[in-house]
């Protein structure tokens, strides 16, 4: 466990304002290229692969060519303001364990300054959503988040309930959330619409 922590610390020291991208097409192939091939739990080799990928992504952060979105405080100028980890099936395969790791890695890179988070097309299910929303609510993760992408995942009405609760109580700065092509029923969509209608928030999902 010491080696991954050391890698994270080294990466955090070199973090600059930019975008964290981790595209893992090879993972899809190794899992058989279909959602049916996804394991029920995250095995040790899969978790190690995810950890190595996240650490490598942190180490390869480059300076952004654009200014961070919105006004950022002086202490946040050397932190990451946008994180893109779309197309990572290992996140969904690892369930809540993998999502917990992602939250920790992103927090190392961004602190309180994250304004945009992309986790689309990563086979994220309700368990992963629960870990993410608990981090928003209980751990003050990404308190300035403005844009959240969770499209093309496997989130059901249970996850919609957790997201609705987070929208109502935690994500006060969020202005846009993208939830296209998940597994919500009419009830789940109604939950999300009700929450978004109570505030200035753009909710985007398939009707």
PDB file of C-alpha atoms in Angstrom:
ATOM      1  CA  UNK A   1       0.000   0.000   0.000  1.00  0.00           C
ATOM      2  CA  UNK A   2       2.976   2.369   0.486  1.00  0.00           C
ATOM      3  CA  UNK A   3       3.886   2.520  -3.206  1.00  0.00           C
ATOM      4  CA  UNK A   4       0.518   3.805  -4.503  1.00  0.00           C
ATOM      5  CA  UNK A   5       0.391   6.455  -1.786  1.00  0.00           C
ATOM      6  CA  UNK A   6       3.882   7.610  -2.683  1.00  0.00           C
ATOM      7  CA  UNK A   7       2.900   7.843  -6.345  1.00  0.00           C
ATOM      8  CA  UNK A   8      -0.135   9.922  -5.414  1.00  0.00           C
ATOM      9  CA  UNK A   9       1.938  12.282  -3.274  1.00  0.00           C
ATOM     10  CA  UNK A  10       4.488  12.792  -6.051  1.00  0.00           C
ATOM     11  CA  UNK A  11       1.727  13.442  -8.551  1.00  0.00           C
ATOM     12  CA  UNK A  12      -0.015  15.908  -6.284  1.00  0.00           C
ATOM     13  CA  UNK A  13       3.219  17.892  -5.964  1.00  0.00           C
ATOM     14  CA  UNK A  14       3.315  18.417  -9.738  1.00  0.00           C
ATOM     15  CA  UNK A  15      -0.370  19.266 -10.167  1.00  0.00           C
ATOM     16  CA  UNK A  16      -1.123  22.387 -12.223  1.00  0.00           C
ATOM     17  CA  UNK A  17      -4.347  23.929 -13.495  1.00  0.00           C
ATOM     18  CA  UNK A  18      -5.551  21.577 -16.215  1.00  0.00           C
ATOM     19  CA  UNK A  19      -7.684  18.641 -17.253  1.00  0.00           C
ATOM     20  CA  UNK A  20      -7.216  15.080 -16.026  1.00  0.00           C
ATOM     21  CA  UNK A  21      -8.039  12.631 -18.822  1.00  0.00           C
ATOM     22  CA  UNK A  22      -7.928   8.851 -18.455  1.00  0.00           C
ATOM     23  CA  UNK A  23      -9.132   7.033 -21.555  1.00  0.00           C
ATOM     24  CA  UNK A  24      -8.976   3.227 -21.139  1.00  0.00           C
ATOM     25  CA  UNK A  25     -10.184   1.573 -24.343  1.00  0.00           C
ATOM     26  CA  UNK A  26      -7.932  -1.368 -23.605  1.00  0.00           C
ATOM     27  CA  UNK A  27      -9.921  -2.121 -20.488  1.00  0.00           C
ATOM     28  CA  UNK A  28     -13.084  -2.590 -22.526  1.00  0.00           C
ATOM     29  CA  UNK A  29     -11.333  -5.144 -24.713  1.00  0.00           C
ATOM     30  CA  UNK A  30      -9.898  -6.989 -21.732  1.00  0.00           C
ATOM     31  CA  UNK A  31     -13.409  -7.306 -20.278  1.00  0.00           C
ATOM     32  CA  UNK A  32     -14.777  -8.829 -23.451  1.00  0.00           C
ATOM     33  CA  UNK A  33     -16.121  -5.580 -24.871  1.00  0.00           C
ATOM     34  CA  UNK A  34     -19.614  -6.005 -23.406  1.00  0.00           C
ATOM     35  CA  UNK A  35     -21.433  -5.075 -20.233  1.00  0.00           C
ATOM     36  CA  UNK A  36     -22.410  -8.701 -19.658  1.00  0.00           C
ATOM     37  CA  UNK A  37     -18.730  -9.541 -19.126  1.00  0.00           C
ATOM     38  CA  UNK A  38     -18.489  -7.162 -16.170  1.00  0.00           C
ATOM     39  CA  UNK A  39     -17.611  -8.951 -12.896  1.00  0.00           C
ATOM     40  CA  UNK A  40     -19.862  -8.476  -9.862  1.00  0.00           C
ATOM     41  CA  UNK A  41     -16.966  -7.266  -7.705  1.00  0.00           C
ATOM     42  CA  UNK A  42     -13.583  -5.690  -8.279  1.00  0.00           C
ATOM     43  CA  UNK A  43     -10.835  -8.307  -8.204  1.00  0.00           C
ATOM     44  CA  UNK A  44      -7.356  -7.556  -6.899  1.00  0.00           C
ATOM     45  CA  UNK A  45      -5.760  -7.347 -10.382  1.00  0.00           C
ATOM     46  CA  UNK A  46      -8.553  -5.065 -11.612  1.00  0.00           C
ATOM     47  CA  UNK A  47      -8.241  -2.799  -8.597  1.00  0.00           C
ATOM     48  CA  UNK A  48      -4.466  -2.637  -9.050  1.00  0.00           C
ATOM     49  CA  UNK A  49      -4.952  -1.715 -12.704  1.00  0.00           C
ATOM     50  CA  UNK A  50      -7.378   1.049 -11.791  1.00  0.00           C
ATOM     51  CA  UNK A  51      -5.044   2.383  -9.107  1.00  0.00           C
ATOM     52  CA  UNK A  52      -2.095   2.401 -11.499  1.00  0.00           C
ATOM     53  CA  UNK A  53      -4.158   4.157 -14.158  1.00  0.00           C
ATOM     54  CA  UNK A  54      -5.328   6.861 -11.761  1.00  0.00           C
ATOM     55  CA  UNK A  55      -1.813   7.445 -10.419  1.00  0.00           C
ATOM     56  CA  UNK A  56      -0.436   7.643 -13.966  1.00  0.00           C
ATOM     57  CA  UNK A  57      -3.130  10.138 -14.914  1.00  0.00           C
ATOM     58  CA  UNK A  58      -2.186  12.373 -12.006  1.00  0.00           C
ATOM     59  CA  UNK A  59       1.487  12.229 -12.956  1.00  0.00           C
ATOM     60  CA  UNK A  60       0.729  13.252 -16.535  1.00  0.00           C
ATOM     61  CA  UNK A  61      -1.284  16.374 -15.736  1.00  0.00           C
ATOM     62  CA  UNK A  62      -0.458  19.252 -18.073  1.00  0.00           C
ATOM     63  CA  UNK A  63      -1.178  22.951 -17.798  1.00  0.00           C
ATOM     64  CA  UNK A  64      -4.504  24.056 -19.223  1.00  0.00           C
ATOM     65  CA  UNK A  65      -4.463  26.466 -22.170  1.00  0.00           C
ATOM     66  CA  UNK A  66      -7.683  28.068 -20.963  1.00  0.00           C
ATOM     67  CA  UNK A  67      -8.518  29.894 -17.775  1.00  0.00           C
ATOM     68  CA  UNK A  68     -10.436  27.942 -15.103  1.00  0.00           C
ATOM     69  CA  UNK A  69     -14.194  28.342 -15.196  1.00  0.00           C
ATOM     70  CA  UNK A  70     -15.453  31.058 -12.877  1.00  0.00           C
ATOM     71  CA  UNK A  71     -13.550  33.012 -10.275  1.00  0.00           C
ATOM     72  CA  UNK A  72     -11.036  30.905  -8.396  1.00  0.00           C
ATOM     73  CA  UNK A  73      -9.330  31.911  -5.138  1.00  0.00           C
ATOM     74  CA  UNK A  74      -5.578  32.455  -5.039  1.00  0.00           C
ATOM     75  CA  UNK A  75      -4.953  29.210  -3.163  1.00  0.00           C
ATOM     76  CA  UNK A  76      -6.617  27.259  -5.999  1.00  0.00           C
ATOM     77  CA  UNK A  77      -4.566  28.501  -8.919  1.00  0.00           C
ATOM     78  CA  UNK A  78      -2.224  25.503  -8.910  1.00  0.00           C
ATOM     79  CA  UNK A  79      -4.975  22.905  -8.636  1.00  0.00           C
ATOM     80  CA  UNK A  80      -6.997  21.054 -11.250  1.00  0.00           C
ATOM     81  CA  UNK A  81     -10.370  22.591 -12.054  1.00  0.00           C
ATOM     82  CA  UNK A  82     -11.677  20.033 -14.570  1.00  0.00           C
ATOM     83  CA  UNK A  83     -11.381  16.244 -14.469  1.00  0.00           C
ATOM     84  CA  UNK A  84     -12.382  14.038 -17.410  1.00  0.00           C
ATOM     85  CA  UNK A  85     -12.467  10.301 -16.736  1.00  0.00           C
ATOM     86  CA  UNK A  86     -15.007   9.206 -19.328  1.00  0.00           C
ATOM     87  CA  UNK A  87     -14.857   5.778 -21.001  1.00  0.00           C
ATOM     88  CA  UNK A  88     -13.388   3.969 -17.989  1.00  0.00           C
ATOM     89  CA  UNK A  89     -15.254   0.647 -17.539  1.00  0.00           C
ATOM     90  CA  UNK A  90     -12.982  -0.251 -14.628  1.00  0.00           C
ATOM     91  CA  UNK A  91     -14.767   2.388 -12.530  1.00  0.00           C
ATOM     92  CA  UNK A  92     -18.074   0.570 -12.911  1.00  0.00           C
ATOM     93  CA  UNK A  93     -16.466  -2.851 -12.558  1.00  0.00           C
ATOM     94  CA  UNK A  94     -14.990  -1.831  -9.222  1.00  0.00           C
ATOM     95  CA  UNK A  95     -18.363  -0.742  -7.826  1.00  0.00           C
ATOM     96  CA  UNK A  96     -18.152   1.475  -4.742  1.00  0.00           C
ATOM     97  CA  UNK A  97     -14.509   0.601  -4.047  1.00  0.00           C
ATOM     98  CA  UNK A  98     -13.382   2.012  -7.362  1.00  0.00           C
ATOM     99  CA  UNK A  99     -15.505   5.131  -7.010  1.00  0.00           C
ATOM    100  CA  UNK A 100     -14.036   5.744  -3.570  1.00  0.00           C
ATOM    101  CA  UNK A 101     -10.567   5.603  -5.104  1.00  0.00           C
ATOM    102  CA  UNK A 102     -11.545   8.039  -7.856  1.00  0.00           C
ATOM    103  CA  UNK A 103     -12.942  10.476  -5.283  1.00  0.00           C
ATOM    104  CA  UNK A 104      -9.684  10.371  -3.322  1.00  0.00           C
ATOM    105  CA  UNK A 105      -7.517  10.822  -6.412  1.00  0.00           C
ATOM    106  CA  UNK A 106      -9.597  13.729  -7.701  1.00  0.00           C
ATOM    107  CA  UNK A 107      -9.534  15.369  -4.278  1.00  0.00           C
ATOM    108  CA  UNK A 108      -5.718  15.152  -4.242  1.00  0.00           C
ATOM    109  CA  UNK A 109      -5.562  16.881  -7.617  1.00  0.00           C
ATOM    110  CA  UNK A 110      -8.328  19.435  -7.118  1.00  0.00           C
ATOM    111  CA  UNK A 111      -8.944  20.095  -3.449  1.00  0.00           C
ATOM    112  CA  UNK A 112     -11.997  22.374  -3.200  1.00  0.00           C
ATOM    113  CA  UNK A 113     -11.453  23.892  -6.663  1.00  0.00           C
ATOM    114  CA  UNK A 114     -13.061  21.296  -8.940  1.00  0.00           C
ATOM    115  CA  UNK A 115     -15.750  22.850 -11.151  1.00  0.00           C
ATOM    116  CA  UNK A 116     -16.258  20.160 -13.804  1.00  0.00           C
ATOM    117  CA  UNK A 117     -16.296  16.347 -13.441  1.00  0.00           C
ATOM    118  CA  UNK A 118     -16.824  13.853 -16.291  1.00  0.00           C
ATOM    119  CA  UNK A 119     -17.595  10.212 -15.463  1.00  0.00           C
ATOM    120  CA  UNK A 120     -19.671   9.211 -18.489  1.00  0.00           C
ATOM    121  CA  UNK A 121     -19.640   5.827 -20.231  1.00  0.00           C
ATOM    122  CA  UNK A 122     -17.936   4.102 -17.309  1.00  0.00           C
ATOM    123  CA  UNK A 123     -20.554   1.458 -16.375  1.00  0.00           C
ATOM    124  CA  UNK A 124     -21.240   3.193 -13.080  1.00  0.00           C
ATOM    125  CA  UNK A 125     -24.096   1.612 -11.121  1.00  0.00           C
ATOM    126  CA  UNK A 126     -26.069   2.689  -8.066  1.00  0.00           C
ATOM    127  CA  UNK A 127     -23.383   1.573  -5.626  1.00  0.00           C
ATOM    128  CA  UNK A 128     -20.834   3.889  -7.230  1.00  0.00           C
ATOM    129  CA  UNK A 129     -23.337   6.753  -7.257  1.00  0.00           C
ATOM    130  CA  UNK A 130     -23.984   6.240  -3.541  1.00  0.00           C
ATOM    131  CA  UNK A 131     -20.269   6.553  -2.762  1.00  0.00           C
ATOM    132  CA  UNK A 132     -20.009   9.676  -4.918  1.00  0.00           C
ATOM    133  CA  UNK A 133     -23.041  11.400  -3.420  1.00  0.00           C
ATOM    134  CA  UNK A 134     -21.934  10.546   0.125  1.00  0.00           C
ATOM    135  CA  UNK A 135     -18.602  12.196  -0.638  1.00  0.00           C
ATOM    136  CA  UNK A 136     -20.467  15.314  -1.778  1.00  0.00           C
ATOM    137  CA  UNK A 137     -22.639  15.333   1.335  1.00  0.00           C
ATOM    138  CA  UNK A 138     -20.437  14.127   4.175  1.00  0.00           C
ATOM    139  CA  UNK A 139     -16.869  14.799   3.052  1.00  0.00           C
ATOM    140  CA  UNK A 140     -17.361  18.190   1.367  1.00  0.00           C
ATOM    141  CA  UNK A 141     -15.989  16.763  -1.868  1.00  0.00           C
ATOM    142  CA  UNK A 142     -15.972  19.272  -4.769  1.00  0.00           C
ATOM    143  CA  UNK A 143     -17.987  22.000  -2.995  1.00  0.00           C
ATOM    144  CA  UNK A 144     -17.694  24.334  -6.030  1.00  0.00           C
ATOM    145  CA  UNK A 145     -18.669  21.761  -8.660  1.00  0.00           C
ATOM    146  CA  UNK A 146     -20.684  23.362 -11.468  1.00  0.00           C
ATOM    147  CA  UNK A 147     -20.908  20.675 -14.184  1.00  0.00           C
ATOM    148  CA  UNK A 148     -21.322  16.902 -13.671  1.00  0.00           C
ATOM    149  CA  UNK A 149     -21.422  14.318 -16.484  1.00  0.00           C
ATOM    150  CA  UNK A 150     -22.825  10.858 -15.649  1.00  0.00           C
ATOM    151  CA  UNK A 151     -24.322   9.907 -19.024  1.00  0.00           C
ATOM    152  CA  UNK A 152     -24.149   6.434 -20.594  1.00  0.00           C
ATOM    153  CA  UNK A 153     -23.940   4.552 -17.305  1.00  0.00           C
ATOM    154  CA  UNK A 154     -26.128   1.951 -15.547  1.00  0.00           C
ATOM    155  CA  UNK A 155     -27.764   4.170 -12.919  1.00  0.00           C
ATOM    156  CA  UNK A 156     -31.313   3.176 -11.905  1.00  0.00           C
ATOM    157  CA  UNK A 157     -34.034   4.815  -9.811  1.00  0.00           C
ATOM    158  CA  UNK A 158     -32.097   3.993  -6.635  1.00  0.00           C
ATOM    159  CA  UNK A 159     -29.207   6.075  -7.892  1.00  0.00           C
ATOM    160  CA  UNK A 160     -31.667   8.780  -8.947  1.00  0.00           C
ATOM    161  CA  UNK A 161     -32.826   9.029  -5.325  1.00  0.00           C
ATOM    162  CA  UNK A 162     -29.241   9.511  -4.122  1.00  0.00           C
ATOM    163  CA  UNK A 163     -28.546  12.079  -6.837  1.00  0.00           C
ATOM    164  CA  UNK A 164     -31.757  13.911  -6.006  1.00  0.00           C
ATOM    165  CA  UNK A 165     -30.773  14.074  -2.347  1.00  0.00           C
ATOM    166  CA  UNK A 166     -27.315  15.393  -3.249  1.00  0.00           C
ATOM    167  CA  UNK A 167     -28.830  18.028  -5.525  1.00  0.00           C
ATOM    168  CA  UNK A 168     -31.138  19.138  -2.736  1.00  0.00           C
ATOM    169  CA  UNK A 169     -28.594  19.269   0.064  1.00  0.00           C
ATOM    170  CA  UNK A 170     -24.984  19.314  -1.155  1.00  0.00           C
ATOM    171  CA  UNK A 171     -24.301  20.427  -4.715  1.00  0.00           C
ATOM    172  CA  UNK A 172     -25.242  24.054  -4.177  1.00  0.00           C
ATOM    173  CA  UNK A 173     -23.025  25.399  -6.976  1.00  0.00           C
ATOM    174  CA  UNK A 174     -24.039  22.838  -9.608  1.00  0.00           C
ATOM    175  CA  UNK A 175     -25.611  24.406 -12.711  1.00  0.00           C
ATOM    176  CA  UNK A 176     -25.627  21.455 -15.141  1.00  0.00           C
ATOM    177  CA  UNK A 177     -25.930  17.682 -14.750  1.00  0.00           C
ATOM    178  CA  UNK A 178     -25.918  15.284 -17.720  1.00  0.00           C
ATOM    179  CA  UNK A 179     -27.667  11.930 -17.257  1.00  0.00           C
ATOM    180  CA  UNK A 180     -28.430  10.740 -20.796  1.00  0.00           C
ATOM    181  CA  UNK A 181     -28.859   7.013 -21.460  1.00  0.00           C
ATOM    182  CA  UNK A 182     -29.080   5.584 -17.968  1.00  0.00           C
ATOM    183  CA  UNK A 183     -31.705   3.148 -16.626  1.00  0.00           C
ATOM    184  CA  UNK A 184     -34.195   5.470 -14.981  1.00  0.00           C
ATOM    185  CA  UNK A 185     -37.897   4.680 -15.046  1.00  0.00           C
ATOM    186  CA  UNK A 186     -40.564   7.365 -15.079  1.00  0.00           C
ATOM    187  CA  UNK A 187     -40.379   7.475 -11.271  1.00  0.00           C
ATOM    188  CA  UNK A 188     -36.629   8.075 -11.197  1.00  0.00           C
ATOM    189  CA  UNK A 189     -36.859  10.814 -13.809  1.00  0.00           C
ATOM    190  CA  UNK A 190     -39.657  12.478 -11.862  1.00  0.00           C
ATOM    191  CA  UNK A 191     -37.470  12.514  -8.740  1.00  0.00           C
ATOM    192  CA  UNK A 192     -34.667  14.235 -10.583  1.00  0.00           C
ATOM    193  CA  UNK A 193     -36.954  16.718 -12.326  1.00  0.00           C
ATOM    194  CA  UNK A 194     -38.569  17.723  -9.041  1.00  0.00           C
ATOM    195  CA  UNK A 195     -35.219  18.381  -7.407  1.00  0.00           C
ATOM    196  CA  UNK A 196     -33.879  20.363 -10.364  1.00  0.00           C
ATOM    197  CA  UNK A 197     -37.071  22.445 -10.612  1.00  0.00           C
ATOM    198  CA  UNK A 198     -36.543  23.715  -7.078  1.00  0.00           C
ATOM    199  CA  UNK A 199     -33.351  25.539  -8.074  1.00  0.00           C
ATOM    200  CA  UNK A 200     -31.491  27.047 -11.029  1.00  0.00           C
ATOM    201  CA  UNK A 201     -30.155  23.830 -12.537  1.00  0.00           C
ATOM    202  CA  UNK A 202     -30.092  22.441 -16.066  1.00  0.00           C
ATOM    203  CA  UNK A 203     -30.977  18.747 -15.991  1.00  0.00           C
ATOM    204  CA  UNK A 204     -30.242  16.852 -19.202  1.00  0.00           C
ATOM    205  CA  UNK A 205     -31.462  13.286 -19.682  1.00  0.00           C
ATOM    206  CA  UNK A 206     -33.568  11.250 -22.079  1.00  0.00           C
ATOM    207  CA  UNK A 207     -37.262  11.986 -21.585  1.00  0.00           C
TER     208      UNK A 207
END
